[in-house]
GROMACS .gro file of C-alpha atoms in nm:
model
  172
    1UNK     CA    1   0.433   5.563  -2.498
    2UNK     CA    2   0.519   5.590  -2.900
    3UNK     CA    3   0.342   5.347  -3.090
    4UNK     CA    4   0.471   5.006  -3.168
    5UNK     CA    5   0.636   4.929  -3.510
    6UNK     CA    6   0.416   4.714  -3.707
    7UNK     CA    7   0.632   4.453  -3.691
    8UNK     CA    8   0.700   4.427  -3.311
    9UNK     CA    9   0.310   4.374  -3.232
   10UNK     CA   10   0.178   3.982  -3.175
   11UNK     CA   11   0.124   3.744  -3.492
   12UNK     CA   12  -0.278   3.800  -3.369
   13UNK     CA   13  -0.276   4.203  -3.372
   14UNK     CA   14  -0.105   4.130  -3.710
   15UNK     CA   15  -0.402   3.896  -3.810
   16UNK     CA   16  -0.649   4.110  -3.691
   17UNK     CA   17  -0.501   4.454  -3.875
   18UNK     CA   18  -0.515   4.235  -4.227
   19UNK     CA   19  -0.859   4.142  -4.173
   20UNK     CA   20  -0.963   4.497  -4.126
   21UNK     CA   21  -0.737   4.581  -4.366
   22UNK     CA   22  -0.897   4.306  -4.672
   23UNK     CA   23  -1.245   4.423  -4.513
   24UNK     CA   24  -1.148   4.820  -4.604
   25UNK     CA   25  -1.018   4.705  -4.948
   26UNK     CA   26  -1.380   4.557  -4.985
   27UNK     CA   27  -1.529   4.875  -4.866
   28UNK     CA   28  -1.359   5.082  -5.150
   29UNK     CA   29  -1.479   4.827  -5.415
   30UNK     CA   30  -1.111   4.628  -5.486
   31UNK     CA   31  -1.184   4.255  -5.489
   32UNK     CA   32  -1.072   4.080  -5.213
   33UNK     CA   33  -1.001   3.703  -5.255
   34UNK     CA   34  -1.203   3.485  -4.997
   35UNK     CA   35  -0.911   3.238  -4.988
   36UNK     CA   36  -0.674   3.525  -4.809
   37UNK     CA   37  -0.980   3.607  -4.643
   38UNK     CA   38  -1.063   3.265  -4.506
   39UNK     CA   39  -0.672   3.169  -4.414
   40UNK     CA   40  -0.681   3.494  -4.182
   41UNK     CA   41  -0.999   3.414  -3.982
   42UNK     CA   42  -0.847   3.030  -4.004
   43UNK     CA   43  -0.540   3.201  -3.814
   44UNK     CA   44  -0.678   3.392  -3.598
   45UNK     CA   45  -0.955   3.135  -3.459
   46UNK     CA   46  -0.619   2.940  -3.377
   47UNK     CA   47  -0.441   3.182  -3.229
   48UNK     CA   48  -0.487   3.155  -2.851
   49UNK     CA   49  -0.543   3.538  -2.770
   50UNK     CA   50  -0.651   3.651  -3.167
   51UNK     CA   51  -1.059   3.678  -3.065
   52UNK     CA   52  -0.939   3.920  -2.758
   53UNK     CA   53  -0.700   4.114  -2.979
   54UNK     CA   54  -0.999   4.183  -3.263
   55UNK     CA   55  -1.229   4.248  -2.971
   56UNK     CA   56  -0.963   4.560  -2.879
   57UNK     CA   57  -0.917   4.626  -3.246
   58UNK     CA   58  -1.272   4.633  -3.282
   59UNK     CA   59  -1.383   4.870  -2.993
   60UNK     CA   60  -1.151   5.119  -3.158
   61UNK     CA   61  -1.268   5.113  -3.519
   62UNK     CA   62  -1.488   5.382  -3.616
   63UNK     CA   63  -1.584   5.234  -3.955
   64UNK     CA   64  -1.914   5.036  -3.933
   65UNK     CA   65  -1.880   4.919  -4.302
   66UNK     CA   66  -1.579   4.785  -4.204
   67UNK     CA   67  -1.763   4.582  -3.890
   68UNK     CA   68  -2.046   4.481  -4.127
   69UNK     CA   69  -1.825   4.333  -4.383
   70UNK     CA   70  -1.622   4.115  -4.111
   71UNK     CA   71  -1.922   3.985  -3.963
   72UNK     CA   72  -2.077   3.900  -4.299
   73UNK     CA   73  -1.729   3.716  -4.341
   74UNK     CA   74  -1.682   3.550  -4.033
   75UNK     CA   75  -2.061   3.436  -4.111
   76UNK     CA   76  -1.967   3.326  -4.410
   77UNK     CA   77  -1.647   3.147  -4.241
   78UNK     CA   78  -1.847   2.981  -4.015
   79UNK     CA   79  -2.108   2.839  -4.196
   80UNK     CA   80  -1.829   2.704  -4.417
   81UNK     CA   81  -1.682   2.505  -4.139
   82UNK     CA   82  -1.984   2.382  -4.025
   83UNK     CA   83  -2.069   2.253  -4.363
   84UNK     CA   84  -1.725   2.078  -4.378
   85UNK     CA   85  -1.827   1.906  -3.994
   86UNK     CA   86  -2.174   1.761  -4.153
   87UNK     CA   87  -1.942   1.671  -4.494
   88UNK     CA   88  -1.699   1.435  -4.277
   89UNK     CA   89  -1.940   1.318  -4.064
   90UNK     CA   90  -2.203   1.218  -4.316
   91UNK     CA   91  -1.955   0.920  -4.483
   92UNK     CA   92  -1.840   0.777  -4.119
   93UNK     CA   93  -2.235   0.718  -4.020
   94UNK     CA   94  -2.410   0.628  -4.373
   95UNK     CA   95  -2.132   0.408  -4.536
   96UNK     CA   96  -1.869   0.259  -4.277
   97UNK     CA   97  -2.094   0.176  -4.011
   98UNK     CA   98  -2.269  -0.076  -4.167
   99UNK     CA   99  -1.921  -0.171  -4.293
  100UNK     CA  100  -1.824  -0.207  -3.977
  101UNK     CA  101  -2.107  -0.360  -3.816
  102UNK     CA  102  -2.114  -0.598  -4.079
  103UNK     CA  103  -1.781  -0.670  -4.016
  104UNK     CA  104  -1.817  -0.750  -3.658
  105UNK     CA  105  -2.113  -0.963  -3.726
  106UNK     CA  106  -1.923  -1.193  -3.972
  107UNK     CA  107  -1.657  -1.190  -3.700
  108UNK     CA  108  -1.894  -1.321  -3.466
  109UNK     CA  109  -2.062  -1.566  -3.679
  110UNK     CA  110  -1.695  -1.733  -3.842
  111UNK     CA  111  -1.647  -1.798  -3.460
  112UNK     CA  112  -1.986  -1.928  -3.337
  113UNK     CA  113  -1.942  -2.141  -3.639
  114UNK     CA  114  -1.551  -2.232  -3.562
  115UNK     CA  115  -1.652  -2.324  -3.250
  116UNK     CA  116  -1.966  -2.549  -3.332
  117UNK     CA  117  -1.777  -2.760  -3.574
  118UNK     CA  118  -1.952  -2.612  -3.842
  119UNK     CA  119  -1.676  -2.447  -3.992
  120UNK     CA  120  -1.317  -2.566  -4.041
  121UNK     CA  121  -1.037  -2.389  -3.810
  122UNK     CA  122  -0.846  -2.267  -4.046
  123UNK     CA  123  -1.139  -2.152  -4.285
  124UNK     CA  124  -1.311  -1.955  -3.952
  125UNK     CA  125  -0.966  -1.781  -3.849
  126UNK     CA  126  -0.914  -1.681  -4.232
  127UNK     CA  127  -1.255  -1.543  -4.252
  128UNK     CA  128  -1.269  -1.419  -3.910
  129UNK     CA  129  -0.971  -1.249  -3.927
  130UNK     CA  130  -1.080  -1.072  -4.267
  131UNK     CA  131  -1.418  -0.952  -4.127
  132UNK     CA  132  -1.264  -0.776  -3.821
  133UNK     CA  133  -0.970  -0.616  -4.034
  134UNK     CA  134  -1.261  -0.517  -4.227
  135UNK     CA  135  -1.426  -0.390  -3.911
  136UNK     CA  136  -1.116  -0.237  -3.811
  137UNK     CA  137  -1.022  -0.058  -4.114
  138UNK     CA  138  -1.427   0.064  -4.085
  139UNK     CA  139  -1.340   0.194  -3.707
  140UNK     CA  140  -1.043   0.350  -3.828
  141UNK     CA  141  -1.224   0.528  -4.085
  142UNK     CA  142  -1.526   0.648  -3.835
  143UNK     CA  143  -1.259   0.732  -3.573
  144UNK     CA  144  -1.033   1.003  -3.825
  145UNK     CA  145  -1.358   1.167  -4.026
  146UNK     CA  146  -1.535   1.187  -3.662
  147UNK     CA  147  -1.216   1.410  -3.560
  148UNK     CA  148  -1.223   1.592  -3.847
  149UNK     CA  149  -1.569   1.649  -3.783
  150UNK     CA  150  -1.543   1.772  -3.460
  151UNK     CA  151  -1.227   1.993  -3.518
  152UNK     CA  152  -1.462   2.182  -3.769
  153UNK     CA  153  -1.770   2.194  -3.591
  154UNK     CA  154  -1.530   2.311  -3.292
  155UNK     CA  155  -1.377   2.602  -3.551
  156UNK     CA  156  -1.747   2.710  -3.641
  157UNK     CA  157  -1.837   2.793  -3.298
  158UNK     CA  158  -1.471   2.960  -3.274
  159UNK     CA  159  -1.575   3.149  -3.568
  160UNK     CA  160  -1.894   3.206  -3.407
  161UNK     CA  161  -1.773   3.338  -3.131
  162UNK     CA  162  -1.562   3.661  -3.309
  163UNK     CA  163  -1.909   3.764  -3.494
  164UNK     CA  164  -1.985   3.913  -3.143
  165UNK     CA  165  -1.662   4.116  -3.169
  166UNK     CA  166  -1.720   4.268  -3.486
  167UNK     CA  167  -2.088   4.380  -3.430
  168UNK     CA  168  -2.048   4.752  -3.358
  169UNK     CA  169  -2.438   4.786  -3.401
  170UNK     CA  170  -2.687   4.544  -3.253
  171UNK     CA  171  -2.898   4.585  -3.543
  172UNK     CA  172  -2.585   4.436  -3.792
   0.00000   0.00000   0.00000
């Protein structure tokens, strides 16, 4: 079978040859820039078959340098995202639950209070209304930096995951 043109092969076999390819670079001393580096692994932790394809690529490469250097970068690429996971999650628990449990409280009280007489109608609905858009807004807020959380802590393990691929030694 002759080989197949470069261009012909699957985006991930693509992915996989410029990783190998930036990690060689590194090997001969050029300087490779992390951002190219970290927008392949990004691609190819996306791509459905990309951590099968650098398995293959990897059981043929003969270069252990090579091996090291991804796994040092997929380390590297990992920890990153995991740091980003802790980063989103860290606002949503320390400052807008308490805004949002604060919010629901005042909700709660304008109504108990509403409802004993002790507040005017239209004063409880205006400030009830304002505490649960608060709470709301807080929910919101929890709800879209949990899922950006969790789509980085869920590319960290990804990432985790191809470090077994590239270790061609079980000492590296």
């Amino acid at each position: 079978m002759p080989p197949v043109p470069p261009m012909s092969q699957p985006p991930s076999f693509r992915i996989v040859d410029a990783l190998i390819a930036l990690a060689a670079r590194d090997g001969l001393g050029e300087t490779v820039d992390w951002h190219e580096v970290e927008a392949a692994i990004a691609a190819l932790v996306l791509d459905p078959v990309g951590p099968s394809n650098l398995r293959r690529r990897m059981a043929k490469l003969n270069d252990p340098e090579v091996a090291r250097t991804l796994n040092d970068w997929f380390l590297r690429a990992a920890a990153d995202r995991g740091a980003d996971a802790r980063e989103a999650a860290r606002p949503a628990d320390t400052l807008l639950a308490p805004i949002q449990n604060v919010g629901l409280g005042a909700a709660a009280t304008a109504a108990v209070l509403t409802a004993a007489g002790t507040l005017g109608l239209g004063a409880g609905v205006l400030i009830g209304l304002g505490a649960l858009l608060a709470a709301g807004s807080a929910s919101l807020g929890r709800y879209l930096l949990a899922d950006r959380a969790n789509r980085a802590q869920a590319d960290a393990d990804a990432i985790r995951r191809c470090i077994e691929s590239v270790k061609k030694d079980p000492r590296s």
